[in-house]
Amino acid sequence: MPELPEVETYARYFTRHALHQRIARVRVLDERILGTIRAATFSQRLKGREFTSVRRHGKNLFACAGETWLHLHFGMTGDLAYYRETVKQPRFARVIFDFDGGAHLAYEDMRLFGGVDLTPLPDDYIREHALGPDPLDASFTLRTFRGIANARRGAVKSVLMSQEIIAGVGNLYADEMLFQASIHPRRAINELSDSEVRTVFTALRRVLREAIARRDRDAELPPRYLFNHREEGARCPRCGGTIARSVVFGRTTYFCATHQK
Ligand SMILES: [Zn+2]
């Protein structure tokens, strides 16, 4: 499921390929992917324009097209494909932008849990959906995170995954951050010490940055990451302990029963 690092990769892909080309035609192949907007309105508002910049917030991607912004959410199976030859059109393409010059950008989504829509401004969307700050934004500092840790109750993993508190962290990366920070996923966030809060903050940023950097060069996450050992009874790559499985915040959670306190 695309989390922040995956969506950052899509944002970079969009920027690299699909900016500054006139949109000759918009094809909506499956209207179910659109939010409330009708296919005809959606197409008409983008036709003749060009995408000029891209912004990511959490798991959301926005592309500026003059007076309106395209909003993409990738759900579970969303992806982008930029191509020239029609044979490369993805099987589950739901919306296709045809550019002058013959290239195409397809939003594909096999399971249709994602979404494609228009919004006047990204900040409007962020406000309307009550999204928290993006953890890689320059304004997201240790101080921001301390404020969150002091004000919130509940398991640290639930807080990391709540999109209205921090936008972009999902199940896999929340587990990874806590594994690296040696913190048990069920610990109450407001009971973490100052130094533990700092450790979680550092792990949060480091894991996201590492994941983005690795994705950029098509590399796997390091072998010492929990990511490669998500199996009950597996050996912990850090301390040799045993990986345990549990359910936190309604999601399957893996952690090391030995070194995560
Ligand atoms: Zn361990």
PDB file of C-alpha atoms and ligand atoms in Angstrom:
ATOM      1  CA  MET A   1       0.000   0.000   0.000  1.00  0.00           C
ATOM      2  CA  PRO A   2       1.518   3.356  -0.978  1.00  0.00           C
ATOM      3  CA  GLU A   3       2.681   5.321   2.046  1.00  0.00           C
ATOM      4  CA  LEU A   4       4.577   8.612   2.115  1.00  0.00           C
ATOM      5  CA  PRO A   5       7.830   7.324   0.521  1.00  0.00           C
ATOM      6  CA  GLU A   6       5.961   5.674  -2.350  1.00  0.00           C
ATOM      7  CA  VAL A   7       3.881   8.795  -3.012  1.00  0.00           C
ATOM      8  CA  GLU A   8       7.063  10.907  -2.921  1.00  0.00           C
ATOM      9  CA  THR A   9       8.410   8.611  -5.641  1.00  0.00           C
ATOM     10  CA  TYR A  10       5.243   9.178  -7.694  1.00  0.00           C
ATOM     11  CA  ALA A  11       5.607  12.943  -7.175  1.00  0.00           C
ATOM     12  CA  ARG A  12       9.168  12.815  -8.502  1.00  0.00           C
ATOM     13  CA  TYR A  13       8.060  10.637 -11.420  1.00  0.00           C
ATOM     14  CA  PHE A  14       5.268  13.093 -12.267  1.00  0.00           C
ATOM     15  CA  THR A  15       7.711  16.015 -12.082  1.00  0.00           C
ATOM     16  CA  ARG A  16      10.305  14.261 -14.223  1.00  0.00           C
ATOM     17  CA  HIS A  17       7.892  13.293 -16.989  1.00  0.00           C
ATOM     18  CA  ALA A  18       4.563  15.076 -17.084  1.00  0.00           C
ATOM     19  CA  LEU A  19       5.119  18.803 -16.489  1.00  0.00           C
ATOM     20  CA  HIS A  20       4.908  21.588 -19.108  1.00  0.00           C
ATOM     21  CA  GLN A  21       3.094  19.681 -21.819  1.00  0.00           C
ATOM     22  CA  ARG A  22      -0.275  20.815 -23.084  1.00  0.00           C
ATOM     23  CA  ILE A  23      -3.073  18.416 -22.160  1.00  0.00           C
ATOM     24  CA  ALA A  24      -4.745  17.649 -25.484  1.00  0.00           C
ATOM     25  CA  ARG A  25      -7.369  15.302 -24.066  1.00  0.00           C
ATOM     26  CA  VAL A  26      -8.426  13.718 -20.782  1.00  0.00           C
ATOM     27  CA  ARG A  27      -9.931  10.242 -20.883  1.00  0.00           C
ATOM     28  CA  VAL A  28     -11.837   8.911 -17.899  1.00  0.00           C
ATOM     29  CA  LEU A  29     -11.988   5.156 -18.421  1.00  0.00           C
ATOM     30  CA  ASP A  30     -13.711   4.421 -15.134  1.00  0.00           C
ATOM     31  CA  GLU A  31     -15.798   7.111 -13.440  1.00  0.00           C
ATOM     32  CA  ARG A  32     -15.738   5.276 -10.119  1.00  0.00           C
ATOM     33  CA  ILE A  33     -12.237   6.650  -9.518  1.00  0.00           C
ATOM     34  CA  LEU A  34     -13.500  10.248  -9.582  1.00  0.00           C
ATOM     35  CA  GLY A  35     -14.772  11.827  -6.388  1.00  0.00           C
ATOM     36  CA  THR A  36     -17.916  13.891  -6.705  1.00  0.00           C
ATOM     37  CA  ILE A  37     -16.876  15.540  -9.957  1.00  0.00           C
ATOM     38  CA  ARG A  38     -18.445  14.380 -13.219  1.00  0.00           C
ATOM     39  CA  ALA A  39     -16.158  13.007 -15.896  1.00  0.00           C
ATOM     40  CA  ALA A  40     -17.159  15.671 -18.435  1.00  0.00           C
ATOM     41  CA  THR A  41     -16.443  18.517 -15.997  1.00  0.00           C
ATOM     42  CA  PHE A  42     -13.164  16.960 -14.928  1.00  0.00           C
ATOM     43  CA  SER A  43     -11.963  16.602 -18.520  1.00  0.00           C
ATOM     44  CA  GLN A  44     -13.143  20.022 -19.589  1.00  0.00           C
ATOM     45  CA  ARG A  45     -11.381  21.814 -16.745  1.00  0.00           C
ATOM     46  CA  LEU A  46      -8.013  20.235 -17.539  1.00  0.00           C
ATOM     47  CA  LYS A  47      -8.108  20.148 -21.315  1.00  0.00           C
ATOM     48  CA  GLY A  48      -5.785  22.708 -22.925  1.00  0.00           C
ATOM     49  CA  ARG A  49      -3.897  23.344 -19.699  1.00  0.00           C
ATOM     50  CA  GLU A  50      -0.554  22.019 -18.571  1.00  0.00           C
ATOM     51  CA  PHE A  51       0.707  20.761 -15.255  1.00  0.00           C
ATOM     52  CA  THR A  52       3.283  23.211 -13.939  1.00  0.00           C
ATOM     53  CA  SER A  53       4.272  21.921 -10.515  1.00  0.00           C
ATOM     54  CA  VAL A  54       3.677  19.091  -8.091  1.00  0.00           C
ATOM     55  CA  ARG A  55       3.185  19.062  -4.352  1.00  0.00           C
ATOM     56  CA  ARG A  56       2.953  16.103  -2.009  1.00  0.00           C
ATOM     57  CA  HIS A  57       1.349  16.195   1.416  1.00  0.00           C
ATOM     58  CA  GLY A  58       1.343  12.912   3.314  1.00  0.00           C
ATOM     59  CA  LYS A  59      -0.034  10.304   0.925  1.00  0.00           C
ATOM     60  CA  ASN A  60      -1.652  12.925  -1.326  1.00  0.00           C
ATOM     61  CA  LEU A  61      -0.242  14.214  -4.577  1.00  0.00           C
ATOM     62  CA  PHE A  62      -1.333  17.505  -6.136  1.00  0.00           C
ATOM     63  CA  ALA A  63      -0.436  18.867  -9.577  1.00  0.00           C
ATOM     64  CA  CYS A  64      -1.062  22.507 -10.449  1.00  0.00           C
ATOM     65  CA  ALA A  65      -2.970  23.070 -13.691  1.00  0.00           C
ATOM     66  CA  GLY A  66      -3.594  26.813 -13.654  1.00  0.00           C
ATOM     67  CA  GLU A  67      -6.721  27.695 -11.708  1.00  0.00           C
ATOM     68  CA  THR A  68      -7.214  24.190 -10.439  1.00  0.00           C
ATOM     69  CA  TRP A  69      -5.114  21.397  -8.962  1.00  0.00           C
ATOM     70  CA  LEU A  70      -5.332  17.733  -9.815  1.00  0.00           C
ATOM     71  CA  HIS A  71      -5.508  15.638  -6.650  1.00  0.00           C
ATOM     72  CA  LEU A  72      -4.384  12.011  -6.632  1.00  0.00           C
ATOM     73  CA  HIS A  73      -4.706   9.513  -3.834  1.00  0.00           C
ATOM     74  CA  PHE A  74      -3.278   6.061  -4.425  1.00  0.00           C
ATOM     75  CA  GLY A  75      -5.363   3.896  -2.105  1.00  0.00           C
ATOM     76  CA  MET A  76      -3.949   0.379  -2.103  1.00  0.00           C
ATOM     77  CA  THR A  77      -2.976  -0.223  -5.705  1.00  0.00           C
ATOM     78  CA  GLY A  78      -2.686   3.216  -7.326  1.00  0.00           C
ATOM     79  CA  ASP A  79       0.272   4.008  -9.588  1.00  0.00           C
ATOM     80  CA  LEU A  80       1.335   6.270 -12.451  1.00  0.00           C
ATOM     81  CA  ALA A  81       2.591   5.324 -15.888  1.00  0.00           C
ATOM     82  CA  TYR A  82       4.053   7.674 -18.477  1.00  0.00           C
ATOM     83  CA  TYR A  83       4.464   6.223 -21.935  1.00  0.00           C
ATOM     84  CA  ARG A  84       4.307   6.919 -25.662  1.00  0.00           C
ATOM     85  CA  GLU A  85       3.292   3.670 -27.295  1.00  0.00           C
ATOM     86  CA  THR A  86      -0.346   2.714 -26.725  1.00  0.00           C
ATOM     87  CA  VAL A  87       0.622  -0.911 -26.094  1.00  0.00           C
ATOM     88  CA  LYS A  88       2.163   0.292 -22.828  1.00  0.00           C
ATOM     89  CA  GLN A  89      -1.184   1.535 -21.510  1.00  0.00           C
ATOM     90  CA  PRO A  90      -1.627  -0.116 -18.090  1.00  0.00           C
ATOM     91  CA  ARG A  91      -4.340  -2.736 -17.860  1.00  0.00           C
ATOM     92  CA  PHE A  92      -6.080  -0.954 -14.993  1.00  0.00           C
ATOM     93  CA  ALA A  93      -5.718   2.610 -16.297  1.00  0.00           C
ATOM     94  CA  ARG A  94      -8.648   4.659 -14.938  1.00  0.00           C
ATOM     95  CA  VAL A  95      -7.743   8.147 -16.167  1.00  0.00           C
ATOM     96  CA  ILE A  96      -5.379   9.013 -19.019  1.00  0.00           C
ATOM     97  CA  PHE A  97      -3.979  12.432 -19.896  1.00  0.00           C
ATOM     98  CA  ASP A  98      -2.985  12.664 -23.570  1.00  0.00           C
ATOM     99  CA  PHE A  99      -0.369  15.341 -24.150  1.00  0.00           C
ATOM    100  CA  ASP A 100       0.440  17.302 -27.271  1.00  0.00           C
ATOM    101  CA  GLY A 101       3.456  15.534 -28.707  1.00  0.00           C
ATOM    102  CA  GLY A 102       2.001  12.071 -28.240  1.00  0.00           C
ATOM    103  CA  ALA A 103       2.905  11.078 -24.671  1.00  0.00           C
ATOM    104  CA  HIS A 104       0.376   9.835 -22.105  1.00  0.00           C
ATOM    105  CA  LEU A 105       0.165   9.845 -18.335  1.00  0.00           C
ATOM    106  CA  ALA A 106      -2.098   7.160 -16.886  1.00  0.00           C
ATOM    107  CA  TYR A 107      -3.390   6.840 -13.359  1.00  0.00           C
ATOM    108  CA  GLU A 108      -3.884   3.134 -12.813  1.00  0.00           C
ATOM    109  CA  ASP A 109      -5.585   1.444  -9.887  1.00  0.00           C
ATOM    110  CA  MET A 110      -6.629  -2.177  -9.955  1.00  0.00           C
ATOM    111  CA  ARG A 111      -8.689  -2.135  -6.760  1.00  0.00           C
ATOM    112  CA  LEU A 112     -10.156   1.383  -7.055  1.00  0.00           C
ATOM    113  CA  PHE A 113      -9.476   2.406  -3.438  1.00  0.00           C
ATOM    114  CA  GLY A 114      -7.599   5.489  -4.638  1.00  0.00           C
ATOM    115  CA  GLY A 115      -9.095   8.655  -6.022  1.00  0.00           C
ATOM    116  CA  VAL A 116      -8.702  11.313  -8.686  1.00  0.00           C
ATOM    117  CA  ASP A 117     -10.257  14.734  -8.242  1.00  0.00           C
ATOM    118  CA  LEU A 118      -9.781  18.475  -8.575  1.00  0.00           C
ATOM    119  CA  THR A 119      -9.272  20.945  -5.757  1.00  0.00           C
ATOM    120  CA  PRO A 120      -8.887  24.749  -5.872  1.00  0.00           C
ATOM    121  CA  LEU A 121      -5.724  24.605  -3.750  1.00  0.00           C
ATOM    122  CA  PRO A 122      -3.857  21.829  -1.911  1.00  0.00           C
ATOM    123  CA  ASP A 123      -4.256  23.747   1.355  1.00  0.00           C
ATOM    124  CA  ASP A 124      -8.043  23.676   0.922  1.00  0.00           C
ATOM    125  CA  TYR A 125      -7.955  19.918   0.574  1.00  0.00           C
ATOM    126  CA  ILE A 126      -5.620  19.531   3.563  1.00  0.00           C
ATOM    127  CA  ARG A 127      -7.891  21.707   5.713  1.00  0.00           C
ATOM    128  CA  GLU A 128     -11.135  20.078   4.589  1.00  0.00           C
ATOM    129  CA  HIS A 129      -9.750  16.634   5.324  1.00  0.00           C
ATOM    130  CA  ALA A 130      -8.185  17.778   8.602  1.00  0.00           C
ATOM    131  CA  LEU A 131      -4.797  16.318   7.688  1.00  0.00           C
ATOM    132  CA  GLY A 132      -1.907  16.748  10.090  1.00  0.00           C
ATOM    133  CA  PRO A 133       1.475  18.134   9.068  1.00  0.00           C
ATOM    134  CA  ASP A 134       3.716  16.311   6.618  1.00  0.00           C
ATOM    135  CA  PRO A 135       6.602  14.842   8.612  1.00  0.00           C
ATOM    136  CA  LEU A 136       9.193  15.718   5.954  1.00  0.00           C
ATOM    137  CA  ASP A 137       8.109  19.331   5.755  1.00  0.00           C
ATOM    138  CA  ALA A 138      10.763  21.752   7.025  1.00  0.00           C
ATOM    139  CA  SER A 139       8.265  23.057   9.577  1.00  0.00           C
ATOM    140  CA  PHE A 140       7.894  19.620  11.175  1.00  0.00           C
ATOM    141  CA  THR A 141      10.558  19.827  13.883  1.00  0.00           C
ATOM    142  CA  LEU A 142      11.362  17.997  17.087  1.00  0.00           C
ATOM    143  CA  ARG A 143       9.379  20.720  18.806  1.00  0.00           C
ATOM    144  CA  THR A 144       6.321  19.935  16.661  1.00  0.00           C
ATOM    145  CA  PHE A 145       6.651  16.269  17.518  1.00  0.00           C
ATOM    146  CA  ARG A 146       7.106  16.981  21.238  1.00  0.00           C
ATOM    147  CA  GLY A 147       3.896  19.010  21.120  1.00  0.00           C
ATOM    148  CA  ILE A 148       2.103  16.011  19.579  1.00  0.00           C
ATOM    149  CA  ALA A 149       3.584  13.584  22.112  1.00  0.00           C
ATOM    150  CA  ASN A 150       2.533  15.753  25.054  1.00  0.00           C
ATOM    151  CA  ALA A 151      -0.972  16.438  23.807  1.00  0.00           C
ATOM    152  CA  ARG A 152      -1.990  12.955  22.675  1.00  0.00           C
ATOM    153  CA  ARG A 153      -3.002   9.829  24.463  1.00  0.00           C
ATOM    154  CA  GLY A 154      -3.004   6.310  23.167  1.00  0.00           C
ATOM    155  CA  ALA A 155      -0.464   3.912  21.749  1.00  0.00           C
ATOM    156  CA  VAL A 156       2.506   5.514  20.042  1.00  0.00           C
ATOM    157  CA  LYS A 157       1.831   3.435  16.920  1.00  0.00           C
ATOM    158  CA  SER A 158      -1.779   4.683  16.683  1.00  0.00           C
ATOM    159  CA  VAL A 159      -0.601   8.281  16.931  1.00  0.00           C
ATOM    160  CA  LEU A 160       2.036   7.809  14.225  1.00  0.00           C
ATOM    161  CA  MET A 161      -0.608   6.331  11.922  1.00  0.00           C
ATOM    162  CA  SER A 162      -3.378   8.888  12.537  1.00  0.00           C
ATOM    163  CA  GLN A 163      -3.512  11.029   9.411  1.00  0.00           C
ATOM    164  CA  GLU A 164      -5.057  13.970  11.264  1.00  0.00           C
ATOM    165  CA  ILE A 165      -2.018  14.046  13.574  1.00  0.00           C
ATOM    166  CA  ILE A 166       0.802  13.236  11.130  1.00  0.00           C
ATOM    167  CA  ALA A 167       0.032  12.797   7.426  1.00  0.00           C
ATOM    168  CA  GLY A 168       1.621   9.992   5.476  1.00  0.00           C
ATOM    169  CA  VAL A 169       2.750   7.253   7.858  1.00  0.00           C
ATOM    170  CA  GLY A 170       1.061   3.883   7.387  1.00  0.00           C
ATOM    171  CA  ASN A 171       1.359   0.482   8.972  1.00  0.00           C
ATOM    172  CA  LEU A 172       4.693  -0.718   7.560  1.00  0.00           C
ATOM    173  CA  TYR A 173       6.654   2.426   8.254  1.00  0.00           C
ATOM    174  CA  ALA A 174       5.131   2.959  11.720  1.00  0.00           C
ATOM    175  CA  ASP A 175       6.367  -0.519  12.682  1.00  0.00           C
ATOM    176  CA  GLU A 176       9.777   0.237  11.202  1.00  0.00           C
ATOM    177  CA  MET A 177      10.184   3.526  13.064  1.00  0.00           C
ATOM    178  CA  LEU A 178       9.321   1.961  16.406  1.00  0.00           C
ATOM    179  CA  PHE A 179      11.590  -1.009  15.737  1.00  0.00           C
ATOM    180  CA  GLN A 180      14.490   1.368  15.037  1.00  0.00           C
ATOM    181  CA  ALA A 181      13.632   3.511  18.047  1.00  0.00           C
ATOM    182  CA  SER A 182      13.417   0.380  20.296  1.00  0.00           C
ATOM    183  CA  ILE A 183       9.963   1.431  21.487  1.00  0.00           C
ATOM    184  CA  HIS A 184       7.090  -1.025  21.968  1.00  0.00           C
ATOM    185  CA  PRO A 185       4.194  -0.103  19.638  1.00  0.00           C
ATOM    186  CA  ARG A 186       1.658  -0.143  22.484  1.00  0.00           C
ATOM    187  CA  ARG A 187       3.517   2.295  24.739  1.00  0.00           C
ATOM    188  CA  ALA A 188       1.378   5.343  25.566  1.00  0.00           C
ATOM    189  CA  ILE A 189       2.895   8.255  23.660  1.00  0.00           C
ATOM    190  CA  ASN A 190       2.395  10.722  26.510  1.00  0.00           C
ATOM    191  CA  GLU A 191       4.383   8.452  28.803  1.00  0.00           C
ATOM    192  CA  LEU A 192       7.532   8.421  26.657  1.00  0.00           C
ATOM    193  CA  SER A 193      10.513  10.199  28.185  1.00  0.00           C
ATOM    194  CA  ASP A 194      11.993  13.280  26.495  1.00  0.00           C
ATOM    195  CA  SER A 195      14.852  11.237  25.093  1.00  0.00           C
ATOM    196  CA  GLU A 196      12.477   8.532  23.815  1.00  0.00           C
ATOM    197  CA  VAL A 197      10.405  11.176  22.029  1.00  0.00           C
ATOM    198  CA  ARG A 198      13.582  12.446  20.415  1.00  0.00           C
ATOM    199  CA  THR A 199      14.548   8.893  19.385  1.00  0.00           C
ATOM    200  CA  VAL A 200      11.155   8.253  17.781  1.00  0.00           C
ATOM    201  CA  PHE A 201      11.315  11.603  15.970  1.00  0.00           C
ATOM    202  CA  THR A 202      14.779  10.819  14.613  1.00  0.00           C
ATOM    203  CA  ALA A 203      13.705   7.325  13.514  1.00  0.00           C
ATOM    204  CA  LEU A 204      10.564   8.708  11.879  1.00  0.00           C
ATOM    205  CA  ARG A 205      12.493  11.088   9.639  1.00  0.00           C
ATOM    206  CA  ARG A 206      15.383   8.699   9.005  1.00  0.00           C
ATOM    207  CA  VAL A 207      13.159   5.792   7.959  1.00  0.00           C
ATOM    208  CA  LEU A 208      11.121   7.946   5.554  1.00  0.00           C
ATOM    209  CA  ARG A 209      14.226   9.513   4.006  1.00  0.00           C
ATOM    210  CA  GLU A 210      16.000   6.189   3.707  1.00  0.00           C
ATOM    211  CA  ALA A 211      12.946   4.613   2.063  1.00  0.00           C
ATOM    212  CA  ILE A 212      12.698   7.457  -0.464  1.00  0.00           C
ATOM    213  CA  ALA A 213      16.413   7.325  -1.249  1.00  0.00           C
ATOM    214  CA  ARG A 214      16.304   3.549  -1.721  1.00  0.00           C
ATOM    215  CA  ARG A 215      13.216   3.727  -3.929  1.00  0.00           C
ATOM    216  CA  ASP A 216      14.913   6.373  -6.062  1.00  0.00           C
ATOM    217  CA  ARG A 217      17.643   3.934  -6.960  1.00  0.00           C
ATOM    218  CA  ASP A 218      15.352   0.885  -6.953  1.00  0.00           C
ATOM    219  CA  ALA A 219      17.098  -0.666  -3.961  1.00  0.00           C
ATOM    220  CA  GLU A 220      15.677  -2.746  -1.133  1.00  0.00           C
ATOM    221  CA  LEU A 221      15.566  -1.455   2.411  1.00  0.00           C
ATOM    222  CA  PRO A 222      18.657  -2.426   4.456  1.00  0.00           C
ATOM    223  CA  PRO A 223      18.707  -6.055   5.703  1.00  0.00           C
ATOM    224  CA  ARG A 224      18.725  -4.840   9.308  1.00  0.00           C
ATOM    225  CA  TYR A 225      15.347  -3.201   8.838  1.00  0.00           C
ATOM    226  CA  LEU A 226      12.328  -4.974  10.332  1.00  0.00           C
ATOM    227  CA  PHE A 227      10.769  -4.630   6.869  1.00  0.00           C
ATOM    228  CA  ASN A 228      12.627  -7.715   5.673  1.00  0.00           C
ATOM    229  CA  HIS A 229      11.703  -9.784   8.737  1.00  0.00           C
ATOM    230  CA  ARG A 230       7.953  -9.279   9.104  1.00  0.00           C
ATOM    231  CA  GLU A 231       7.105 -12.792  10.214  1.00  0.00           C
ATOM    232  CA  GLU A 232       6.045 -14.149  13.574  1.00  0.00           C
ATOM    233  CA  GLY A 233       8.902 -16.065  15.186  1.00  0.00           C
ATOM    234  CA  ALA A 234      11.536 -14.607  12.857  1.00  0.00           C
ATOM    235  CA  ARG A 235      14.899 -13.707  14.325  1.00  0.00           C
ATOM    236  CA  CYS A 236      15.393 -10.023  15.097  1.00  0.00           C
ATOM    237  CA  PRO A 237      18.142  -8.653  12.810  1.00  0.00           C
ATOM    238  CA  ARG A 238      19.189  -6.219  15.516  1.00  0.00           C
ATOM    239  CA  CYS A 239      19.356  -8.204  18.761  1.00  0.00           C
ATOM    240  CA  GLY A 240      18.691 -11.837  17.843  1.00  0.00           C
ATOM    241  CA  GLY A 241      15.392 -11.807  19.778  1.00  0.00           C
ATOM    242  CA  THR A 242      12.095 -13.068  18.401  1.00  0.00           C
ATOM    243  CA  ILE A 243       9.741 -11.076  16.197  1.00  0.00           C
ATOM    244  CA  ALA A 244       6.214 -11.045  17.612  1.00  0.00           C
ATOM    245  CA  ARG A 245       2.896 -10.333  15.899  1.00  0.00           C
ATOM    246  CA  SER A 246      -0.001  -8.421  17.398  1.00  0.00           C
ATOM    247  CA  VAL A 247      -2.863  -6.134  16.378  1.00  0.00           C
ATOM    248  CA  VAL A 248      -2.568  -2.419  17.175  1.00  0.00           C
ATOM    249  CA  PHE A 249      -4.907   0.267  15.802  1.00  0.00           C
ATOM    250  CA  GLY A 250      -6.680  -2.529  13.938  1.00  0.00           C
ATOM    251  CA  ARG A 251      -3.561  -3.383  11.981  1.00  0.00           C
ATOM    252  CA  THR A 252      -1.207  -6.353  12.012  1.00  0.00           C
ATOM    253  CA  THR A 253       1.873  -5.232  13.876  1.00  0.00           C
ATOM    254  CA  TYR A 254       5.328  -6.791  14.005  1.00  0.00           C
ATOM    255  CA  PHE A 255       7.849  -5.894  16.670  1.00  0.00           C
ATOM    256  CA  CYS A 256      10.782  -7.378  18.552  1.00  0.00           C
ATOM    257  CA  ALA A 257       9.625  -8.708  21.913  1.00  0.00           C
ATOM    258  CA  THR A 258      13.185  -8.369  23.254  1.00  0.00           C
ATOM    259  CA  HIS A 259      14.600  -4.952  22.383  1.00  0.00           C
ATOM    260  CA  GLN A 260      11.401  -2.889  21.931  1.00  0.00           C
ATOM    261  CA  LYS A 261      10.493  -1.679  25.415  1.00  0.00           C
TER     262      LYS A 261
HETATM  263 ZN    ZN B   1      15.374  -7.130  18.720  1.00  0.00          ZN
END
